[in-house]
Amino acid sequence: MNWTKLRRMAISLPLAILAACLMIGINEYGYKQTNQSLTNLTHAYDTRNAVSSLMKEMLDAETGLRGFLLTGDENYLQPYNDAIKSITQSQDRIRGLLHSSPKSMQLFVPLSRSISRKTAEMDLSLRLFREGNADALKFVMFTDMGNTDMSSIRELSQKLVALQTQEASAYHQNVQSSVFLARVGVTTITLIGLLAFYLYLRQHNMVERLHKREQALQLEERSRLEQLVRERTATLTELTNHLQQVREDERGHLARELHDELGALLTAAKLDVARLKSKIDMVNPEVADRIKHLTETLNSGIALKRRIVEDLRPSSLANLGLPTSLEILTSEFAQRSGIAMEANFEAVELPDATELTIYRLVQESLTNISKYAKATAIQVTVHKYPTYVAVQIQDNGEGFDLASIRPNSHGLAGMRHRVEAVGGRLTINSAIGEGTTVSAVIPVGTTTVETLTPA
């Protein structure tokens, strides 16, 4: 009997030692792998956020410069100057984050060059404007170099963000692999512990405590990772809402500037032409034709200004309500495009932000139809139900394959985010040769972070 006990002890003790060694090794390896993967994951997120900030700074610089060139208001140069200073710092930060990644550097180097060319082009435009060299400024502004550089910046930054997202996904997969390996190790060690328990009962308590401790560590680690993902998701959502709000505010500000400043200039010029007509010899056919052409040009400029202001910030939405604003929008679109339009808008009372969301949804859908659909007929409807509003934009155009849409398509992604921001749901149905239907269901009385500022 004693000999049997000694044999069991001789077998169970090495098994217990082996189990303990395996537990320590797997735990240490899993900790190092998880820690390294989390570090790499954080690095990838930081790089992606830095690239996004760089793109925002480029857009701020371009918007500020355009505002200054259009209005001559020095206040527009403040965001331009701030953005130019931040662009260099952002590039240095991204370069520091990517110095150990040759594949990412292959994208960042041409991105940095395009940014340098774009900032040089903006600096040249600003200098020519200050020097009053209008001909050279027009030449710079009407060349495609600036648009080419900006398109290159967008494309390269999108590729860089996509690469970082891919790497982040790989690091996240590594974390899952480490957790899976730890689970496999725990299972194996548990079996060894059961065998050791069968051979030597006094080792049971120790193995059980180690097993519970490992499970607690895994649960704590998993909870921490889930919390981290929730926090990052909330941060990105908040940033997206903020950028959307900034965009609407900038549109409203630009619309007011165009309406007040450019509108006053065009009206004054038209009045001056009217005064000239009474003081010059209109019998001369050449003079009469010139005056008539100048008047028509000014009228066209005033109409163009009004259309741009309405596109930027629809004043009719605040003054006339959503149904009338949509009727104006669809009517003007039908006149410009020559596409047959059928519209049915029921009277609805919604928060200002929800009305703006519906207006932008219809506006963006019509823009997409004019660019890509090659449609000959469009149907736009807004129906009110007791608890929600249904919006539908349908065309008989070429349609497209829904599977071919990239997840990061900005136009559709922007529309979807707008609708979801007010608690709604966006659905797109399309097939090649069968047209496209964009549908949105928006709850009544939902509020969002946007506010509608009167133009």
Short mmCIF file of C-alpha atoms in Angstrom, two decimals:
data_model
loop_
_atom_site.label_atom_id
_atom_site.label_comp_id
_atom_site.label_asym_id
_atom_site.label_seq_id
_atom_site.Cartn_x
_atom_site.Cartn_y
_atom_site.Cartn_z
CA MET A 1 0.00 0.00 0.00
CA ASN A 2 2.77 2.39 0.90
CA TRP A 3 4.63 1.44 -2.26
CA THR A 4 1.58 2.27 -4.34
CA LYS A 5 1.30 5.65 -2.66
CA LEU A 6 4.96 6.33 -3.35
CA ARG A 7 4.50 5.43 -7.00
CA ARG A 8 1.52 7.74 -7.29
CA MET A 9 3.51 10.51 -5.62
CA ALA A 10 6.43 9.90 -7.99
CA ILE A 11 4.11 10.24 -10.97
CA SER A 12 1.86 13.04 -9.72
CA LEU A 13 4.63 15.30 -8.47
CA PRO A 14 6.34 15.59 -11.90
CA LEU A 15 2.90 16.07 -13.46
CA ALA A 16 2.16 18.84 -10.98
CA ILE A 17 5.53 20.45 -11.67
CA LEU A 18 4.95 20.10 -15.41
CA ALA A 19 1.50 21.62 -15.05
CA ALA A 20 2.89 24.54 -13.05
CA CYS A 21 5.66 25.12 -15.61
CA LEU A 22 3.21 25.04 -18.48
CA MET A 23 0.90 27.43 -16.66
CA ILE A 24 3.72 29.92 -16.03
CA GLY A 25 5.08 29.64 -19.57
CA ILE A 26 1.74 30.04 -21.31
CA ASN A 27 0.70 32.87 -19.02
CA GLU A 28 3.99 34.74 -19.59
CA TYR A 29 3.91 34.16 -23.32
CA GLY A 30 0.26 35.21 -23.55
CA TYR A 31 0.98 38.32 -21.48
CA LYS A 32 3.89 39.35 -23.69
CA GLN A 33 2.00 38.65 -26.90
CA THR A 34 -1.11 40.47 -25.71
CA ASN A 35 0.88 43.39 -24.37
CA GLN A 36 2.84 43.72 -27.62
CA SER A 37 -0.31 43.41 -29.73
CA LEU A 38 -2.09 46.05 -27.66
CA THR A 39 0.92 48.35 -27.97
CA ASN A 40 0.92 47.87 -31.74
CA LEU A 41 -2.86 48.33 -31.83
CA THR A 42 -2.58 51.63 -29.96
CA HIS A 43 0.23 52.68 -32.30
CA ALA A 44 -1.93 51.93 -35.35
CA TYR A 45 -4.87 53.89 -33.91
CA ASP A 46 -2.58 56.83 -33.09
CA THR A 47 -1.20 56.81 -36.63
CA ARG A 48 -4.67 56.66 -38.16
CA ASN A 49 -5.88 59.53 -35.98
CA ALA A 50 -2.76 61.55 -36.86
CA VAL A 51 -3.41 61.06 -40.60
CA SER A 52 -7.05 62.09 -40.11
CA SER A 53 -5.93 65.20 -38.23
CA LEU A 54 -3.49 66.01 -41.04
CA MET A 55 -6.27 65.78 -43.62
CA LYS A 56 -8.49 68.03 -41.48
CA GLU A 57 -5.68 70.58 -41.24
CA MET A 58 -5.21 70.53 -45.02
CA LEU A 59 -8.95 71.09 -45.50
CA ASP A 60 -8.92 73.90 -42.91
CA ALA A 61 -5.99 75.56 -44.71
CA GLU A 62 -7.65 75.27 -48.13
CA THR A 63 -11.02 76.51 -46.78
CA GLY A 64 -9.43 79.46 -44.97
CA LEU A 65 -7.45 80.49 -48.03
CA ARG A 66 -10.47 80.23 -50.33
CA GLY A 67 -12.50 82.29 -47.91
CA PHE A 68 -9.80 84.96 -47.87
CA LEU A 69 -9.44 84.97 -51.66
CA LEU A 70 -13.22 85.27 -52.09
CA THR A 71 -13.86 87.95 -49.47
CA GLY A 72 -10.50 89.57 -48.70
CA ASP A 73 -11.38 89.23 -45.00
CA GLU A 74 -8.19 88.81 -42.94
CA ASN A 75 -10.12 86.75 -40.37
CA TYR A 76 -10.03 83.80 -42.79
CA LEU A 77 -6.23 83.77 -42.62
CA GLN A 78 -6.20 82.85 -38.92
CA PRO A 79 -7.39 79.24 -39.45
CA TYR A 80 -5.19 79.10 -42.58
CA ASN A 81 -2.07 80.15 -40.67
CA ASP A 82 -2.89 77.87 -37.74
CA ALA A 83 -3.43 74.92 -40.09
CA ILE A 84 -0.15 75.58 -41.97
CA LYS A 85 1.75 75.56 -38.66
CA SER A 86 0.04 72.38 -37.52
CA ILE A 87 0.62 70.57 -40.84
CA THR A 88 4.39 70.47 -40.34
CA GLN A 89 4.01 69.23 -36.78
CA SER A 90 1.53 66.56 -37.86
CA GLN A 91 3.87 65.37 -40.62
CA ASP A 92 6.74 65.11 -38.14
CA ARG A 93 4.55 63.16 -35.74
CA ILE A 94 3.38 60.75 -38.45
CA ARG A 95 6.95 60.34 -39.69
CA GLY A 96 8.00 59.43 -36.16
CA LEU A 97 5.16 56.92 -35.88
CA LEU A 98 5.95 55.30 -39.24
CA HIS A 99 9.77 55.26 -39.13
CA SER A 100 9.79 51.52 -38.37
CA SER A 101 7.25 50.62 -41.09
CA PRO A 102 8.80 50.70 -44.61
CA LYS A 103 5.48 49.81 -46.22
CA SER A 104 3.74 52.77 -44.59
CA MET A 105 6.66 55.07 -45.38
CA GLN A 106 6.25 54.20 -49.07
CA LEU A 107 2.82 55.87 -48.86
CA PHE A 108 3.84 58.68 -46.52
CA VAL A 109 6.78 59.93 -48.63
CA PRO A 110 4.65 60.79 -51.74
CA LEU A 111 1.92 62.07 -49.38
CA SER A 112 4.42 64.45 -47.80
CA ARG A 113 5.56 65.59 -51.25
CA SER A 114 1.99 66.26 -52.37
CA ILE A 115 1.35 68.23 -49.18
CA SER A 116 4.48 70.29 -49.78
CA ARG A 117 3.37 71.07 -53.34
CA LYS A 118 -0.16 71.92 -52.19
CA THR A 119 1.04 74.22 -49.38
CA ALA A 120 3.47 75.89 -51.81
CA GLU A 121 0.62 76.44 -54.28
CA MET A 122 -1.56 77.96 -51.53
CA ASP A 123 1.30 80.18 -50.37
CA LEU A 124 1.86 81.33 -53.96
CA SER A 125 -1.86 82.12 -54.39
CA LEU A 126 -1.83 84.15 -51.16
CA ARG A 127 1.27 86.07 -52.22
CA LEU A 128 -0.12 86.83 -55.69
CA PHE A 129 -3.40 88.00 -54.14
CA ARG A 130 -1.59 90.35 -51.77
CA GLU A 131 0.55 91.67 -54.64
CA GLY A 132 -2.58 92.30 -56.69
CA ASN A 133 -1.36 90.11 -59.54
CA ALA A 134 -4.80 89.00 -60.67
CA ASP A 135 -3.71 87.40 -63.98
CA ALA A 136 -1.10 85.21 -62.35
CA LEU A 137 -3.54 84.35 -59.55
CA LYS A 138 -6.20 83.28 -62.08
CA PHE A 139 -3.62 81.16 -63.86
CA VAL A 140 -2.68 79.42 -60.61
CA MET A 141 -6.29 78.96 -59.49
CA PHE A 142 -7.56 77.60 -62.81
CA THR A 143 -4.81 75.05 -63.29
CA ASP A 144 -5.48 71.49 -62.22
CA MET A 145 -2.27 71.23 -60.22
CA GLY A 146 -3.90 72.15 -56.90
CA ASN A 147 -6.80 69.74 -57.47
CA THR A 148 -4.39 67.02 -58.57
CA ASP A 149 -2.28 67.46 -55.45
CA MET A 150 -5.35 67.51 -53.20
CA SER A 151 -6.74 64.40 -54.87
CA SER A 152 -3.36 62.73 -54.42
CA ILE A 153 -3.34 63.77 -50.75
CA ARG A 154 -6.80 62.32 -50.21
CA GLU A 155 -5.98 59.10 -52.04
CA LEU A 156 -2.68 58.54 -50.26
CA SER A 157 -4.10 59.41 -46.84
CA GLN A 158 -6.99 57.00 -47.44
CA LYS A 159 -4.54 54.26 -48.41
CA LEU A 160 -2.43 55.03 -45.35
CA VAL A 161 -5.47 54.91 -43.07
CA ALA A 162 -6.60 51.68 -44.73
CA LEU A 163 -3.14 50.19 -44.19
CA GLN A 164 -3.19 51.18 -40.52
CA THR A 165 -6.69 49.75 -40.18
CA GLN A 166 -5.48 46.50 -41.73
CA GLU A 167 -2.54 46.37 -39.34
CA ALA A 168 -4.83 47.15 -36.40
CA SER A 169 -7.06 44.27 -37.47
CA ALA A 170 -4.03 41.97 -37.58
CA TYR A 171 -2.96 43.10 -34.10
CA HIS A 172 -6.49 42.55 -32.83
CA GLN A 173 -6.38 39.07 -34.32
CA ASN A 174 -3.10 38.49 -32.48
CA VAL A 175 -4.80 39.44 -29.23
CA GLN A 176 -7.58 36.96 -29.96
CA SER A 177 -4.99 34.30 -30.82
CA SER A 178 -3.19 34.93 -27.54
CA VAL A 179 -6.44 34.62 -25.62
CA PHE A 180 -7.29 31.45 -27.53
CA LEU A 181 -3.85 30.02 -26.79
CA ALA A 182 -4.34 30.82 -23.11
CA ARG A 183 -7.71 29.07 -23.17
CA VAL A 184 -6.17 26.01 -24.82
CA GLY A 185 -3.39 26.06 -22.25
CA VAL A 186 -5.86 26.29 -19.39
CA THR A 187 -7.80 23.35 -20.80
CA THR A 188 -4.64 21.27 -21.14
CA ILE A 189 -3.44 22.18 -17.67
CA THR A 190 -6.87 21.36 -16.24
CA LEU A 191 -6.67 17.86 -17.72
CA ILE A 192 -3.20 17.42 -16.28
CA GLY A 193 -4.47 18.67 -12.95
CA LEU A 194 -7.34 16.19 -13.01
CA LEU A 195 -4.89 13.40 -13.70
CA ALA A 196 -2.66 14.62 -10.90
CA PHE A 197 -5.73 14.82 -8.64
CA TYR A 198 -6.53 11.20 -9.45
CA LEU A 199 -3.00 10.19 -8.53
CA TYR A 200 -2.40 12.50 -5.64
CA LEU A 201 -5.42 14.05 -3.93
CA ARG A 202 -3.52 16.71 -1.97
CA GLN A 203 -2.57 18.57 -5.18
CA HIS A 204 -6.16 19.23 -6.12
CA ASN A 205 -6.67 22.47 -4.19
CA MET A 206 -3.57 24.09 -5.64
CA VAL A 207 -4.54 23.26 -9.22
CA GLU A 208 -8.08 24.54 -8.63
CA ARG A 209 -6.85 27.86 -7.28
CA LEU A 210 -4.53 28.35 -10.23
CA HIS A 211 -7.30 27.52 -12.65
CA LYS A 212 -9.73 30.05 -11.11
CA ARG A 213 -7.03 32.70 -11.02
CA GLU A 214 -6.32 32.24 -14.71
CA GLN A 215 -10.00 32.51 -15.55
CA ALA A 216 -10.27 35.71 -13.55
CA LEU A 217 -7.29 37.17 -15.39
CA GLN A 218 -8.81 36.27 -18.73
CA LEU A 219 -12.17 37.80 -17.76
CA GLU A 220 -10.48 40.98 -16.55
CA GLU A 221 -8.40 41.26 -19.72
CA ARG A 222 -11.40 40.66 -21.94
CA SER A 223 -13.46 43.25 -20.05
CA ARG A 224 -10.66 45.79 -20.41
CA LEU A 225 -10.40 45.19 -24.14
CA GLU A 226 -14.16 45.51 -24.60
CA GLN A 227 -14.16 48.75 -22.62
CA LEU A 228 -11.30 50.05 -24.77
CA VAL A 229 -13.21 49.24 -27.95
CA ARG A 230 -16.36 50.97 -26.63
CA GLU A 231 -14.40 54.07 -25.68
CA ARG A 232 -12.68 54.27 -29.06
CA THR A 233 -16.00 53.79 -30.87
CA ALA A 234 -17.64 56.53 -28.82
CA THR A 235 -14.69 58.84 -29.50
CA LEU A 236 -14.84 58.26 -33.25
CA THR A 237 -18.61 58.80 -33.27
CA GLU A 238 -18.24 62.03 -31.35
CA LEU A 239 -15.51 63.19 -33.73
CA THR A 240 -17.67 62.40 -36.76
CA ASN A 241 -20.60 64.35 -35.30
CA HIS A 242 -18.30 67.24 -34.49
CA LEU A 243 -16.87 67.34 -38.00
CA GLN A 244 -20.36 67.25 -39.47
CA GLN A 245 -21.42 70.13 -37.21
CA VAL A 246 -18.31 72.11 -38.15
CA ARG A 247 -19.08 71.53 -41.83
CA GLU A 248 -22.64 72.82 -41.47
CA ASP A 249 -21.46 75.83 -39.45
CA GLU A 250 -18.83 76.63 -42.09
CA ARG A 251 -21.42 76.31 -44.83
CA GLY A 252 -23.72 78.69 -43.00
CA HIS A 253 -20.92 81.18 -42.40
CA LEU A 254 -19.81 81.06 -46.03
CA ALA A 255 -23.40 81.42 -47.22
CA ARG A 256 -23.86 84.54 -45.10
CA GLU A 257 -20.61 86.02 -46.38
CA LEU A 258 -21.58 85.39 -50.00
CA HIS A 259 -25.06 86.76 -49.43
CA ASP A 260 -23.94 89.91 -47.61
CA GLU A 261 -20.68 90.77 -49.35
CA LEU A 262 -20.89 89.34 -52.87
CA GLY A 263 -24.62 90.08 -53.11
CA ALA A 264 -24.06 93.70 -52.18
CA LEU A 265 -21.28 94.06 -54.75
CA LEU A 266 -23.33 92.53 -57.58
CA THR A 267 -26.38 94.63 -56.71
CA ALA A 268 -24.29 97.80 -56.59
CA ALA A 269 -22.77 96.95 -59.97
CA LYS A 270 -26.22 96.39 -61.44
CA LEU A 271 -27.40 99.77 -60.12
CA ASP A 272 -24.33 101.45 -61.61
CA VAL A 273 -25.12 99.89 -64.99
CA ALA A 274 -28.69 101.18 -64.73
CA ARG A 275 -27.39 104.70 -64.04
CA LEU A 276 -24.97 104.45 -66.97
CA LYS A 277 -27.76 103.51 -69.34
CA SER A 278 -29.45 106.83 -68.65
CA LYS A 279 -26.28 108.82 -69.25
CA ILE A 280 -24.76 107.26 -72.35
CA ASP A 281 -25.81 107.13 -75.96
CA MET A 282 -27.86 103.93 -76.32
CA VAL A 283 -28.44 104.65 -80.03
CA ASN A 284 -25.03 103.22 -80.80
CA PRO A 285 -25.70 99.50 -81.40
CA GLU A 286 -22.30 98.41 -80.10
CA VAL A 287 -22.72 100.35 -76.85
CA ALA A 288 -26.28 99.06 -76.43
CA ASP A 289 -25.13 95.46 -76.97
CA ARG A 290 -22.31 95.88 -74.45
CA ILE A 291 -24.66 97.33 -71.83
CA LYS A 292 -27.19 94.54 -72.46
CA HIS A 293 -24.48 91.87 -72.21
CA LEU A 294 -23.15 93.41 -69.00
CA THR A 295 -26.65 93.47 -67.49
CA GLU A 296 -27.26 89.83 -68.44
CA THR A 297 -23.88 88.86 -66.99
CA LEU A 298 -24.67 90.57 -63.69
CA ASN A 299 -28.08 88.90 -63.57
CA SER A 300 -26.43 85.53 -64.19
CA GLY A 301 -23.90 86.25 -61.42
CA ILE A 302 -26.67 87.16 -58.99
CA ALA A 303 -28.58 83.97 -59.88
CA LEU A 304 -25.41 81.89 -59.50
CA LYS A 305 -24.71 83.51 -56.12
CA ARG A 306 -28.25 82.77 -54.97
CA ARG A 307 -28.01 79.12 -56.06
CA ILE A 308 -24.65 78.64 -54.31
CA VAL A 309 -25.97 80.25 -51.11
CA GLU A 310 -29.05 77.99 -51.17
CA ASP A 311 -26.88 74.90 -51.70
CA LEU A 312 -24.66 75.88 -48.79
CA ARG A 313 -27.44 76.76 -46.36
CA PRO A 314 -31.07 76.56 -47.55
CA SER A 315 -32.75 79.69 -46.21
CA SER A 316 -36.09 78.35 -47.40
CA LEU A 317 -35.83 75.55 -44.84
CA ALA A 318 -35.92 78.03 -41.95
CA ASN A 319 -38.43 80.39 -43.56
CA LEU A 320 -40.83 78.14 -45.51
CA GLY A 321 -40.55 74.71 -43.91
CA LEU A 322 -39.41 71.32 -45.15
CA PRO A 323 -42.10 70.49 -47.77
CA THR A 324 -41.78 73.86 -49.55
CA SER A 325 -37.97 73.70 -49.41
CA LEU A 326 -38.00 70.24 -50.98
CA GLU A 327 -40.39 71.40 -53.68
CA ILE A 328 -38.02 74.24 -54.54
CA LEU A 329 -35.03 71.90 -54.49
CA THR A 330 -36.61 69.27 -56.75
CA SER A 331 -38.11 71.87 -59.11
CA GLU A 332 -34.79 73.64 -59.63
CA PHE A 333 -33.02 70.30 -60.07
CA ALA A 334 -35.54 69.24 -62.73
CA GLN A 335 -35.06 72.52 -64.60
CA ARG A 336 -31.25 72.26 -64.53
CA SER A 337 -30.98 68.56 -65.38
CA GLY A 338 -33.96 68.13 -67.69
CA ILE A 339 -34.96 64.95 -65.82
CA ALA A 340 -38.66 64.29 -65.26
CA MET A 341 -39.47 64.78 -61.59
CA GLU A 342 -42.42 63.43 -59.58
CA ALA A 343 -42.58 64.76 -56.02
CA ASN A 344 -45.01 64.17 -53.16
CA PHE A 345 -44.28 65.87 -49.83
CA GLU A 346 -46.66 65.61 -46.91
CA ALA A 347 -46.72 68.36 -44.29
CA VAL A 348 -44.54 67.38 -41.33
CA GLU A 349 -43.41 69.14 -38.17
CA LEU A 350 -39.94 68.02 -37.16
CA PRO A 351 -37.01 69.41 -35.19
CA ASP A 352 -34.77 71.73 -37.19
CA ALA A 353 -31.91 69.22 -37.16
CA THR A 354 -34.13 66.43 -38.50
CA GLU A 355 -35.46 68.67 -41.28
CA LEU A 356 -31.89 69.53 -42.26
CA THR A 357 -31.00 65.82 -42.31
CA ILE A 358 -33.90 65.03 -44.66
CA TYR A 359 -33.05 68.01 -46.89
CA ARG A 360 -29.39 66.98 -47.14
CA LEU A 361 -30.40 63.37 -47.84
CA VAL A 362 -32.58 64.40 -50.79
CA GLN A 363 -29.97 66.92 -51.99
CA GLU A 364 -27.12 64.38 -51.91
CA SER A 365 -29.27 61.70 -53.60
CA LEU A 366 -30.20 64.06 -56.45
CA THR A 367 -26.53 65.02 -56.86
CA ASN A 368 -25.54 61.35 -57.12
CA ILE A 369 -28.30 60.72 -59.66
CA SER A 370 -27.13 63.62 -61.84
CA LYS A 371 -23.52 62.39 -61.73
CA TYR A 372 -23.83 58.64 -62.12
CA ALA A 373 -27.35 57.30 -62.71
CA LYS A 374 -28.12 58.58 -66.25
CA ALA A 375 -31.78 58.54 -65.22
CA THR A 376 -34.74 59.98 -67.16
CA ALA A 377 -37.25 59.99 -64.30
CA ILE A 378 -37.06 60.53 -60.54
CA GLN A 379 -39.64 60.09 -57.81
CA VAL A 380 -39.17 61.78 -54.41
CA THR A 381 -41.66 61.25 -51.57
CA VAL A 382 -41.90 62.22 -47.91
CA HIS A 383 -44.70 60.54 -45.93
CA LYS A 384 -45.52 61.13 -42.29
CA TYR A 385 -46.66 58.31 -40.03
CA PRO A 386 -47.65 58.50 -36.34
CA THR A 387 -44.19 57.65 -35.03
CA TYR A 388 -41.83 58.15 -37.97
CA VAL A 389 -41.24 59.87 -41.30
CA ALA A 390 -40.46 57.85 -44.44
CA VAL A 391 -38.29 59.42 -47.15
CA GLN A 392 -37.73 57.77 -50.53
CA ILE A 393 -35.74 58.83 -53.61
CA GLN A 394 -36.18 56.50 -56.59
CA ASP A 395 -34.72 56.74 -60.12
CA ASN A 396 -34.84 54.61 -63.27
CA GLY A 397 -31.12 54.95 -64.01
CA GLU A 398 -28.40 52.40 -64.66
CA GLY A 399 -28.18 51.25 -61.03
CA PHE A 400 -25.13 49.54 -59.57
CA ASP A 401 -23.98 46.41 -57.77
CA LEU A 402 -24.34 46.90 -54.02
CA ALA A 403 -21.52 44.42 -53.40
CA SER A 404 -19.11 46.69 -55.30
CA ILE A 405 -19.58 49.60 -52.88
CA ARG A 406 -16.57 50.15 -50.70
CA PRO A 407 -17.32 50.31 -46.93
CA ASN A 408 -15.53 53.66 -46.73
CA SER A 409 -17.45 55.30 -49.60
CA HIS A 410 -17.72 58.85 -48.31
CA GLY A 411 -20.95 59.90 -50.03
CA LEU A 412 -23.07 56.95 -48.90
CA ALA A 413 -21.26 56.81 -45.55
CA GLY A 414 -22.06 60.48 -44.94
CA MET A 415 -25.73 59.95 -45.79
CA ARG A 416 -25.93 56.90 -43.54
CA HIS A 417 -24.27 58.71 -40.64
CA ARG A 418 -26.64 61.69 -40.95
CA VAL A 419 -29.69 59.45 -40.80
CA GLU A 420 -28.34 57.31 -37.95
CA ALA A 421 -27.36 60.45 -36.01
CA VAL A 422 -31.07 61.32 -35.68
CA GLY A 423 -31.97 57.74 -34.75
CA GLY A 424 -33.06 56.69 -38.23
CA ARG A 425 -32.19 53.85 -40.61
CA LEU A 426 -30.99 54.20 -44.22
CA THR A 427 -31.60 51.50 -46.84
CA ILE A 428 -30.24 51.42 -50.41
CA ASN A 429 -31.63 49.03 -53.00
CA SER A 430 -30.12 48.87 -56.47
CA ALA A 431 -29.28 46.49 -59.27
CA ILE A 432 -27.54 47.02 -62.59
CA GLY A 433 -30.07 48.23 -65.15
CA GLU A 434 -32.93 48.47 -62.62
CA GLY A 435 -32.38 51.89 -61.06
CA THR A 436 -31.76 52.81 -57.44
CA THR A 437 -33.99 53.43 -54.42
CA VAL A 438 -32.74 55.30 -51.34
CA SER A 439 -35.07 54.94 -48.36
CA ALA A 440 -34.84 56.40 -44.87
CA VAL A 441 -37.05 55.89 -41.83
CA ILE A 442 -36.60 58.63 -39.22
CA PRO A 443 -38.40 58.70 -35.84
CA VAL A 444 -40.54 61.76 -35.13
CA GLY A 445 -39.23 64.05 -32.40
CA THR A 446 -35.61 62.77 -32.42
CA THR A 447 -32.92 65.36 -31.77
CA THR A 448 -29.27 65.34 -32.72
CA VAL A 449 -26.10 67.32 -32.19
CA GLU A 450 -26.68 69.51 -35.25
CA THR A 451 -28.51 72.81 -35.10
CA LEU A 452 -30.01 74.73 -37.97
CA THR A 453 -28.68 78.28 -38.09
CA PRO A 454 -30.72 80.68 -40.23
CA ALA A 455 -28.83 81.84 -43.30
#
